[in-house]
């Protein structure tokens, strides 16, 4: 049998010569095809027919049938030449008729009725997207009619109108193709269920006899099948290729990513909304169980999204973090709108998007969003009137039953469920709530204290009795008791406002601790860099105040503002040092706060293990919120008010101790112990040097006080 002529590496010299002749002949045919001219359709048609005949003859006479590859190339070439003959014979009138028949200008609204049919076709057969590409291109002809007259008039609005109509078309394309991410997420939910509930995580070390148990071939096969279905959907949309819709270029990869983001946002937002609805009457609180349940849901989303990212060719972790942070920040922004005079609308929000919108849900209580419900539930279960906060344990206990209500584990659970964005958003919302409480407090102060004649007269008498502040008050117990009795009715509202602020400050401290510990654990280099930068900036600013010739950030420099956002996100800040509101001078402010403090001391008693605790649950006062509330309030005013307040406490302690000594009482009075504890806690929380307290109370009193403790 003779060997085929047309192949690689011929041995005989005659065959090599024949091969070279064929190559030259095919080069000539190629030149003839390139020289075809559409303008002379008749000549081009005849020449094409001759070329087809020549290709048939070369296959027949040169024994090329035995080489399948060459036969396939020749058949494809003849097929394309036949198509060229058909195209060259199309007359101008036919093209005009086809254009009129295929004009889709009338279908601008009608096409939407076919959306469900198109989506069902894609769901059944993802490769249908390639055929829909022609439909989308044809839809672009709908732009011709609106733009015809604008174009003829050479209007400068041509670009903006084209942009608008092209944008509408692209929105429709997104709407049709959204079925692909929806179908993907339907499969993804099944993967989540299998990975969360059915498939066991394989340990690092595994005994051979347990290998069959961990294999779980059935569930793993189901996951593989669902993953394959997802990759088929991805392949379908990526086959569409880059398409120009009007004047906007549509990239199928970007279209797929936007669709996945949209579906992810819709499902995560719904999970957060549904998962954080609480019954305020439930005992014990539903907070921890609901957080754990939501945490499992979010973890399932995260793990499955991470699992499929390679199969759909996207950066899963990046998309997850961007979209979850956007959802949480948007909801925080909407919740904070309650505290703003000028609301941030959706179109102004930097977190809301037209193509990937964050859904809004109807409020189920006074809160607008899930973050508000979460915050108010935390405030409800840690209410200072119902619970007692033990600072050493970072735990809240019920005042009546002495059972644990919640602890710092709550914030670890929020971190696990909502991430850093959730804790940071909660912290931001608490800031707005503190501002609101402080503003309400100032309004109350001006209405109740500055306009009540009896209260003002009492304060004037007390001021004259205690001046000068370095002296000892004669008959101190009678003077202080008389002032407390005459102002008794104003302290209940005062106490409630102070304790609310203190409670929120404790929560902010707990959030900062959790953020800081997770930052140091997960991103220790970032935590170290931020800490060092913060210290360096503070050192430079302090140096500038000592020597104004040294540099200082200018007003238009955003460095301090930007670094603050990073520091708060990393928990490297002290909420107690924050200035929440701007204030004016208030008469009697230091003495009112002093009188308020000593009015609360009889309601408290010292416990060796727990510190200052409430005497009667029926008349509740929680010590840490009281101290932190007063500290925060004083921080909003000029430092001289704090100085006067501390001086009044020092005078109260000295006067009480003097009276105790003169009456030869064996024990230190309980009120003096409470006042000294307040000074100790004040110095500890503010991290001020001890000499601040010792400037008002002699050392020997502190020594005796520590002996008593």
XYZ file of C-alpha atoms in Angstrom:
709
model
C 0.000 0.000 0.000
C 1.348 3.408 -0.993
C 2.074 5.817 1.839
C 0.018 9.074 1.923
C 1.628 12.037 0.216
C 0.333 14.822 2.516
C 2.025 14.233 5.843
C 4.860 15.463 8.025
C 8.318 14.138 7.226
C 8.223 12.442 3.771
C 11.060 10.000 3.058
C 11.084 9.769 -0.796
C 12.523 12.727 -2.763
C 9.655 12.508 -5.308
C 7.121 12.820 -2.556
C 8.954 15.835 -1.103
C 8.872 17.548 -4.494
C 5.126 16.875 -4.895
C 4.527 18.243 -1.358
C 6.329 21.490 -2.215
C 4.229 21.864 -5.402
C 1.031 21.448 -3.354
C 2.179 24.028 -0.826
C 2.862 26.529 -3.605
C -0.550 25.784 -5.151
C -2.370 26.364 -1.838
C -0.489 29.657 -1.325
C -1.761 30.778 -4.723
C -5.349 29.802 -3.798
C -4.979 31.795 -0.569
C -3.939 34.900 -2.564
C -6.953 34.420 -4.880
C -9.336 34.287 -1.896
C -7.787 37.427 -0.410
C -8.199 39.269 -3.735
C -12.010 38.733 -3.794
C -13.804 42.110 -3.899
C -17.344 42.535 -2.552
C -17.938 45.655 -4.685
C -18.004 43.598 -7.938
C -20.441 40.936 -6.703
C -20.891 39.149 -10.053
C -17.151 38.607 -10.694
C -16.589 37.706 -7.034
C -19.383 35.079 -7.193
C -17.979 33.409 -10.339
C -14.457 33.389 -8.958
C -15.661 31.844 -5.677
C -17.410 29.006 -7.582
C -14.184 28.304 -9.509
C -12.191 28.225 -6.238
C -14.646 25.705 -4.727
C -14.284 23.468 -7.801
C -10.476 23.713 -7.642
C -10.474 22.633 -3.981
C -12.702 19.645 -4.788
C -10.404 18.599 -7.634
C -7.181 18.873 -5.602
C -8.641 16.564 -2.963
C -9.704 14.034 -5.630
C -6.602 13.977 -7.880
C -3.859 14.185 -5.266
C -5.066 11.326 -3.056
C -5.682 13.562 0.002
C -8.719 11.565 1.278
C -6.465 9.409 3.446
C -5.380 12.447 5.533
C -8.420 13.337 7.677
C -6.974 16.597 8.967
C -6.377 17.968 5.470
C -9.853 16.786 4.347
C -11.411 18.640 7.312
C -9.558 21.871 6.479
C -10.613 21.662 2.832
C -14.263 20.956 3.769
C -14.311 23.959 6.170
C -12.800 26.221 3.508
C -15.436 25.148 0.910
C -18.182 25.707 3.514
C -17.000 29.271 4.189
C -16.742 29.964 0.426
C -20.359 28.805 -0.026
C -21.389 31.223 2.718
C -19.489 33.989 0.932
C -21.449 33.238 -2.300
C -24.724 33.578 -0.376
C -23.595 36.838 1.232
C -22.321 38.369 -2.012
C -25.647 37.783 -3.768
C -27.670 39.707 -1.123
C -29.120 42.840 -2.701
C -29.413 46.222 -1.001
C -33.229 45.964 -1.058
C -33.071 42.713 0.936
C -30.846 44.325 3.572
C -33.282 47.237 3.924
C -36.229 44.822 4.263
C -34.402 42.775 6.928
C -33.514 45.969 8.815
C -37.170 47.113 8.809
C -38.463 43.685 9.845
C -35.814 43.318 12.568
C -36.217 46.833 13.991
C -36.693 46.470 17.753
C -37.506 50.099 18.572
C -41.105 49.096 19.281
C -39.963 46.339 21.690
C -38.582 48.652 24.425
C -41.391 47.641 26.839
C -42.613 44.479 25.097
C -39.299 42.632 25.513
C -39.764 42.424 29.283
C -42.608 39.924 28.825
C -40.038 37.482 27.373
C -37.658 37.795 30.368
C -39.023 34.766 32.245
C -38.807 32.612 29.075
C -35.171 33.645 28.516
C -34.274 33.010 32.166
C -35.895 29.569 32.165
C -33.964 28.683 28.973
C -30.682 29.760 30.618
C -31.491 27.827 33.802
C -32.117 24.637 31.830
C -29.232 25.154 29.396
C -26.546 27.703 30.493
C -24.915 27.662 26.998
C -28.069 29.466 25.780
C -26.323 32.695 26.888
C -24.237 32.642 23.682
C -27.449 32.731 21.594
C -28.889 35.494 23.763
C -25.846 37.609 22.901
C -27.329 38.135 19.431
C -30.627 39.181 21.062
C -28.866 41.754 23.218
C -26.977 43.099 20.227
C -30.251 43.373 18.309
C -31.803 45.186 21.251
C -29.155 47.881 20.755
C -31.009 48.839 17.533
C -33.744 50.172 19.826
C -31.381 53.102 20.425
C -31.573 54.200 16.784
C -35.025 55.814 16.945
C -34.508 57.969 20.091
C -31.098 59.100 18.825
C -32.031 59.695 15.171
C -33.192 63.331 15.411
C -30.620 64.243 18.109
C -27.867 62.979 15.818
C -29.276 64.824 12.778
C -29.416 68.066 14.771
C -25.785 67.619 15.906
C -26.969 68.111 19.496
C -24.353 68.063 22.272
C -26.826 65.897 24.266
C -26.135 62.919 21.997
C -23.580 61.402 24.370
C -25.657 61.802 27.561
C -28.841 60.425 25.907
C -26.856 57.503 24.433
C -25.368 56.875 27.871
C -28.841 56.827 29.457
C -30.435 54.425 26.958
C -27.335 52.210 26.897
C -27.452 52.090 30.708
C -31.108 51.004 30.558
C -30.204 48.255 28.091
C -27.327 47.050 30.271
C -29.688 46.991 33.270
C -32.024 44.758 31.277
C -29.127 42.463 30.298
C -28.183 42.235 34.020
C -31.811 41.448 34.876
C -31.999 38.582 32.350
C -28.631 37.126 33.331
C -29.301 37.430 37.088
C -30.868 33.957 36.838
C -27.319 32.526 36.671
C -26.187 33.834 40.120
C -29.624 32.923 41.525
C -29.272 29.349 40.250
C -25.691 29.231 41.517
C -26.779 30.301 45.011
C -29.592 27.741 45.028
C -26.904 25.087 44.512
C -24.672 26.906 46.990
C -27.325 26.676 49.733
C -27.364 22.898 49.265
C -23.546 22.875 49.479
C -23.769 24.979 52.682
C -26.226 22.490 54.224
C -24.021 19.520 53.274
C -20.794 21.147 54.508
C -22.331 22.460 57.739
C -24.487 19.500 58.819
C -23.453 16.371 56.897
C -19.751 16.402 56.022
C -17.375 15.998 58.973
C -14.152 17.978 58.964
C -11.192 15.639 58.502
C -8.719 15.957 61.424
C -4.987 16.488 60.888
C -4.250 12.953 62.135
C -6.628 10.101 61.378
C -6.654 6.415 62.328
C -6.762 4.047 59.376
C -9.842 2.195 60.624
C -11.821 5.490 60.775
C -11.011 6.454 57.182
C -14.251 4.957 55.842
C -16.318 6.990 58.347
C -14.717 10.240 57.237
C -14.871 9.378 53.516
C -18.656 10.045 53.340
C -18.725 9.267 49.645
C -22.447 10.013 49.183
C -22.451 13.604 50.541
C -19.100 14.358 48.879
C -20.419 13.125 45.514
C -23.465 15.380 45.968
C -21.161 18.373 46.681
C -19.088 17.535 43.569
C -22.256 17.331 41.437
C -23.531 20.690 42.719
C -20.090 22.268 42.203
C -20.054 20.992 38.623
C -23.497 22.565 38.048
C -22.151 25.907 39.348
C -19.102 25.728 37.052
C -21.413 24.996 34.077
C -23.383 28.175 34.822
C -20.107 30.121 35.006
C -18.929 28.651 31.717
C -22.254 29.661 30.113
C -21.939 33.355 30.968
C -18.215 33.527 30.138
C -18.945 32.122 26.633
C -20.871 35.335 25.913
C -17.636 37.281 25.252
C -17.266 41.048 25.575
C -20.280 42.756 23.956
C -20.907 46.413 23.057
C -24.448 47.290 24.159
C -25.117 50.749 22.790
C -22.050 52.715 23.817
C -21.328 50.629 26.958
C -18.979 47.653 26.783
C -20.303 44.682 28.771
C -17.655 42.346 30.147
C -19.239 38.957 30.962
C -16.725 38.279 33.782
C -17.644 41.598 35.430
C -21.318 40.857 34.789
C -20.952 37.498 36.541
C -19.099 39.038 39.486
C -21.719 41.803 39.886
C -24.495 39.207 39.703
C -22.819 37.065 42.371
C -22.307 40.147 44.569
C -25.971 41.132 44.156
C -27.245 37.686 45.115
C -24.773 37.454 48.033
C -25.882 40.862 49.369
C -29.562 39.920 49.081
C -29.158 36.639 50.960
C -26.731 37.859 53.661
C -28.841 40.978 54.342
C -31.952 38.800 54.740
C -30.095 36.379 57.053
C -28.946 39.298 59.264
C -32.424 40.842 59.321
C -34.198 37.587 60.167
C -31.529 36.304 62.581
C -31.437 39.392 64.845
C -35.092 39.819 65.877
C -35.517 39.518 69.669
C -38.417 39.028 72.041
C -37.866 41.549 74.893
C -40.009 39.453 77.268
C -37.992 36.263 76.794
C -36.183 35.031 79.936
C -33.354 34.305 79.660
C -32.501 36.586 76.746
C -32.461 35.145 73.214
C -29.308 37.120 72.408
C -26.597 34.433 72.700
C -28.602 31.585 71.064
C -29.574 33.840 68.141
C -25.981 35.024 67.698
C -24.741 31.414 67.656
C -27.400 30.430 65.107
C -26.604 33.425 62.903
C -22.870 32.720 63.312
C -23.404 29.187 61.946
C -25.347 30.606 58.957
C -22.670 33.233 58.192
C -19.906 30.644 58.577
C -21.738 28.373 56.121
C -21.961 31.217 53.593
C -18.290 32.057 54.080
C -16.990 28.481 53.798
C -19.062 27.654 50.739
C -18.164 30.933 49.046
C -14.503 30.164 49.715
C -15.065 26.645 48.345
C -16.578 27.682 44.989
C -14.350 30.699 44.257
C -11.943 28.667 42.108
C -14.790 27.080 40.142
C -16.302 30.454 39.174
C -12.968 32.292 38.766
C -13.571 35.068 41.336
C -11.750 36.425 44.421
C -14.167 34.971 46.969
C -12.625 36.346 50.185
C -12.264 39.847 48.725
C -15.907 39.902 47.541
C -17.113 38.483 50.876
C -15.301 41.100 52.973
C -16.275 44.004 50.711
C -19.962 43.106 50.534
C -20.451 42.099 54.201
C -18.695 45.297 55.352
C -20.884 47.312 52.944
C -24.086 45.719 54.302
C -23.124 46.349 57.936
C -21.845 49.904 57.365
C -24.990 50.801 55.392
C -27.241 49.501 58.179
C -25.202 51.377 60.814
C -25.500 54.547 58.711
C -29.288 54.130 58.436
C -29.588 53.481 62.193
C -27.500 56.555 62.997
C -29.868 58.642 60.845
C -32.193 58.589 63.898
C -29.707 60.839 65.698
C -29.024 63.262 62.820
C -30.957 66.376 61.843
C -29.875 66.017 58.213
C -30.459 62.417 57.182
C -28.174 60.568 54.750
C -30.401 59.406 51.885
C -29.786 56.256 49.837
C -28.532 58.239 46.845
C -26.036 60.052 49.111
C -24.780 56.916 50.854
C -21.297 55.723 49.920
C -22.378 52.165 50.754
C -25.541 51.892 48.617
C -25.234 50.911 44.931
C -27.555 50.987 41.901
C -26.280 47.747 40.338
C -25.779 45.859 43.625
C -28.433 47.357 45.941
C -28.590 46.546 49.651
C -32.215 45.603 50.437
C -34.192 47.544 53.067
C -36.614 45.770 55.398
C -39.606 47.114 57.306
C -38.723 47.873 60.985
C -40.067 45.374 63.542
C -39.630 47.679 66.578
C -38.203 51.129 67.385
C -34.934 50.184 65.618
C -34.668 50.640 61.865
C -32.127 47.876 61.184
C -30.688 44.692 62.681
C -27.692 46.565 64.174
C -30.074 48.806 66.146
C -32.009 45.781 67.444
C -28.746 44.113 68.491
C -27.528 47.249 70.294
C -30.827 47.825 72.135
C -31.019 44.174 73.182
C -27.511 44.417 74.688
C -28.516 47.632 76.502
C -31.694 45.936 77.767
C -29.981 42.904 79.290
C -27.155 45.006 80.847
C -29.513 47.666 82.273
C -27.844 49.078 85.456
C -31.255 49.077 87.216
C -31.515 45.293 86.765
C -27.903 44.105 86.718
C -24.671 44.570 88.614
C -21.414 44.840 86.614
C -18.322 43.272 88.231
C -15.323 44.997 86.663
C -12.733 42.371 87.684
C -14.709 39.603 85.918
C -16.047 41.680 82.992
C -19.417 40.115 83.811
C -22.976 41.308 84.475
C -25.044 39.607 87.222
C -28.767 39.883 87.963
C -29.239 42.063 91.074
C -32.021 39.885 92.533
C -31.048 36.335 91.606
C -27.247 36.917 91.425
C -27.182 34.747 88.269
C -24.790 35.613 85.426
C -26.592 37.571 82.673
C -23.763 38.022 80.186
C -20.014 38.611 80.008
C -17.195 39.593 77.656
C -17.895 36.337 75.764
C -20.860 38.174 74.211
C -18.482 40.456 72.283
C -16.356 37.517 71.148
C -19.554 35.959 69.773
C -20.459 39.195 67.932
C -16.916 39.268 66.512
C -17.339 35.676 65.288
C -20.782 36.371 63.781
C -20.480 39.901 62.348
C -16.703 40.299 62.227
C -14.721 43.461 62.917
C -17.191 45.504 60.823
C -20.070 44.495 63.105
C -18.259 45.360 66.342
C -16.987 48.620 64.888
C -20.502 49.519 63.688
C -21.928 48.735 67.131
C -19.286 50.989 68.701
C -20.174 53.816 66.308
C -23.884 53.487 67.122
C -23.134 53.589 70.867
C -21.221 56.864 70.293
C -24.347 58.424 68.763
C -26.444 57.139 71.678
C -24.022 58.624 74.225
C -24.158 61.989 72.443
C -27.976 61.870 72.562
C -27.981 61.001 76.293
C -25.519 63.802 77.109
C -27.586 66.327 75.152
C -30.735 65.199 76.985
C -28.843 65.471 80.275
C -27.810 69.086 79.595
C -31.415 69.988 78.701
C -32.580 68.371 81.954
C -29.855 70.188 83.945
C -30.982 73.577 82.641
C -34.706 72.843 83.149
C -34.607 71.217 86.591
C -31.558 72.656 88.341
C -31.018 76.122 86.884
C -34.733 77.067 86.969
C -35.712 75.607 90.377
C -35.479 78.373 92.994
C -35.323 75.970 95.953
C -32.455 74.042 94.403
C -30.541 77.232 93.588
C -30.917 78.570 97.142
C -29.734 75.241 98.565
C -26.696 75.255 96.269
C -25.834 78.859 97.266
C -25.991 77.967 100.978
C -23.823 74.892 100.415
C -21.304 76.924 98.398
C -20.934 79.454 101.198
C -20.580 76.624 103.767
C -17.803 74.774 101.888
C -15.715 77.779 100.815
C -12.735 77.820 100.877
C -12.320 74.273 99.572
C -9.060 73.677 101.428
C -10.798 74.143 104.789
C -12.757 71.686 106.975
C -16.559 72.088 106.972
C -17.890 72.691 110.470
C -20.688 70.295 111.515
C -20.246 68.607 108.112
C -22.797 65.785 108.464
C -25.624 68.266 109.164
C -24.579 70.605 106.297
C -24.344 67.826 103.696
C -27.461 65.981 104.889
C -29.541 69.180 104.774
C -28.445 69.897 101.175
C -29.162 66.288 100.074
C -32.630 66.310 101.671
C -33.661 69.577 99.993
C -32.559 68.367 96.514
C -33.728 64.741 96.853
C -36.421 64.899 94.132
C -34.012 65.841 91.299
C -31.608 62.916 91.724
C -33.682 60.066 90.218
C -33.629 61.556 86.673
C -30.000 62.608 87.186
C -29.006 59.071 88.253
C -30.770 57.443 85.283
C -28.976 59.700 82.759
C -25.542 59.210 84.384
C -25.940 55.412 84.615
C -27.050 55.123 80.961
C -23.913 56.966 79.809
C -21.743 54.840 82.129
C -23.363 51.621 80.882
C -22.643 52.534 77.243
C -19.065 53.477 78.106
C -18.542 50.023 79.680
C -19.877 48.425 76.487
C -17.539 50.582 74.396
C -14.594 49.500 76.570
C -15.515 45.837 76.093
C -15.795 46.327 72.302
C -12.391 48.089 72.209
C -10.815 45.214 74.206
C -12.269 42.603 71.848
C -11.217 44.527 68.723
C -7.726 45.062 70.077
C -7.181 41.438 71.124
C -8.459 40.085 67.773
C -6.310 42.630 65.883
C -3.185 41.642 67.832
C -3.951 37.978 67.279
C -4.962 38.089 63.581
C -2.891 41.091 62.357
C -0.096 41.639 64.827
C 2.060 43.610 62.355
C -0.822 46.009 61.636
C -1.516 46.391 65.375
C 2.166 47.113 66.101
C 2.445 49.592 63.191
C -0.703 51.480 64.275
C 0.400 51.560 67.908
C 3.833 52.948 67.013
C 2.415 55.499 64.565
C -0.093 56.653 67.194
C 2.659 57.088 69.827
C 4.893 58.917 67.339
C 2.108 61.329 66.343
C 1.225 62.055 69.984
C 4.904 62.667 70.795
C 5.193 65.113 67.862
C 2.008 66.955 68.884
C 3.189 67.236 72.520
C 6.571 68.518 71.274
C 4.765 71.135 69.146
C 2.843 72.427 72.190
C 6.100 72.712 74.118
C 7.814 74.414 71.169
C 5.392 75.929 68.554
C 8.210 76.183 65.991
C 8.091 72.372 65.571
C 5.789 70.935 62.852
C 2.085 70.146 63.416
C -0.520 68.694 60.969
C -2.284 71.520 59.105
C -6.080 71.928 59.003
C -6.344 70.487 55.477
C -4.206 67.467 56.444
C -6.475 64.405 56.830
C -3.832 62.273 58.588
C -5.267 62.561 62.114
C -8.816 61.923 60.909
C -7.793 58.881 58.866
C -5.545 57.357 61.528
C -8.381 57.709 64.091
C -10.632 55.476 61.962
C -7.879 52.824 61.831
C -7.157 53.072 65.572
C -10.844 52.704 66.498
C -11.207 49.714 64.148
C -8.179 48.117 65.853
C -9.423 48.985 69.372
C -6.386 51.199 70.094
C -8.298 53.980 71.854
C -9.813 54.828 75.214
C -13.566 55.672 75.036
C -13.309 57.495 78.390
C -11.028 60.161 76.879
C -13.437 61.011 74.064
C -15.139 64.425 73.832
C -18.700 63.692 72.658
C -20.333 67.148 72.764
C -19.372 70.825 72.870
C -20.475 72.548 76.095
C -20.859 76.007 77.587
C -20.182 77.173 81.114
C -22.798 75.930 83.592
C -23.163 77.531 87.034
C -22.983 75.204 90.069
C -21.932 72.290 87.838
C -19.090 70.872 90.056
C -21.078 71.160 93.300
C -24.223 69.629 91.755
C -22.204 66.565 90.654
C -20.540 66.357 94.075
C -23.918 66.551 95.831
C -25.315 63.914 93.481
C -22.418 61.537 94.286
C -22.694 61.823 98.082
C -26.503 61.433 97.778
C -25.924 57.990 96.182
C -23.285 56.770 98.674
C -25.820 55.700 101.389
C -27.439 53.363 98.812
C -24.130 51.479 98.412
C -21.980 49.327 100.669
C -18.445 47.969 100.466
C -17.962 44.245 99.842
C -14.482 42.742 100.279
C -14.818 40.523 97.172
C -16.926 42.678 94.868
C -16.156 46.295 95.835
C -19.042 48.772 96.053
C -22.407 47.051 95.613
C -26.057 48.043 95.965
C -27.584 47.781 99.504
C -31.174 47.090 98.370
C -32.216 45.662 94.965
C -35.390 47.756 95.299
C -33.271 50.950 95.159
C -30.701 49.940 92.504
C -27.403 51.766 91.933
C -24.559 50.078 90.029
C -21.127 51.439 90.958
C -19.057 51.094 87.709
C -21.681 52.800 85.464
C -22.056 55.526 88.122
C -18.300 56.234 88.227
C -17.815 56.056 84.446
C -20.937 58.144 83.775
C -19.698 60.951 86.067
C -16.194 60.699 84.630
C -17.534 60.990 81.036
C -19.791 63.905 81.959
C -16.949 65.861 83.586
C -14.696 65.127 80.581
C -17.052 67.147 78.341
C -16.347 70.348 80.343
C -13.295 72.437 81.139
C -10.747 70.693 83.372
C -11.242 73.301 86.142
C -14.722 71.809 86.778
C -13.108 68.397 87.396
C -10.529 70.043 89.660
C -13.291 71.707 91.744
C -15.286 68.447 91.843
C -12.279 66.478 93.160
C -11.533 69.249 95.676
C -15.131 69.022 97.001
C -14.798 65.235 97.419
C -11.439 65.699 99.198
C -13.022 68.285 101.534
C -15.956 65.906 102.209
C -13.546 63.073 103.164
C -11.403 65.316 105.394
C -14.446 66.841 107.114
C -16.083 63.452 107.678
C -12.828 61.992 109.072
C -12.389 65.051 111.330
C -15.910 64.619 112.724
C -15.289 60.866 113.135
C -12.106 61.588 115.134
C -13.768 64.239 117.314
C -16.637 61.854 118.133
C -14.120 59.010 118.750
C -15.858 56.646 116.316
C -14.023 53.282 116.085
C -14.533 52.753 112.325
C -14.137 54.867 109.224
C -17.580 56.163 108.110
C -19.122 54.246 105.173
C -19.641 57.449 103.161
C -15.945 58.341 103.502
C -15.001 54.811 102.333
C -17.284 55.263 99.304
C -15.799 58.677 98.469
C -12.244 57.334 98.773
C -13.150 54.383 96.535
C -14.518 56.841 93.993
C -11.180 58.697 93.982
C -9.265 55.412 93.615
C -11.462 54.313 90.698
C -11.315 57.771 89.120
C -7.497 57.678 89.071
C -7.505 54.070 87.775
C -9.970 54.670 84.919
C -8.452 57.969 83.776
C -4.881 56.593 84.140
C -3.864 59.822 85.867
C -0.955 59.946 88.339
C -1.862 59.218 91.983
C -0.827 62.708 93.087
C -4.045 64.060 91.519
C -6.063 62.374 94.301
C -3.407 62.945 96.988
C -3.551 66.708 96.297
C -6.979 66.721 97.998
C -6.721 63.865 100.528
C -3.654 63.379 102.797
C -1.599 60.217 102.422
C -2.319 58.974 105.950
C -6.086 58.860 105.211
C -5.429 56.730 102.119
C -3.157 54.454 104.223
C -5.873 54.030 106.889
C -8.458 53.447 104.140
C -6.343 50.657 102.607
C -5.971 49.067 106.058
C -9.768 49.075 106.416
C -10.129 47.484 103.003
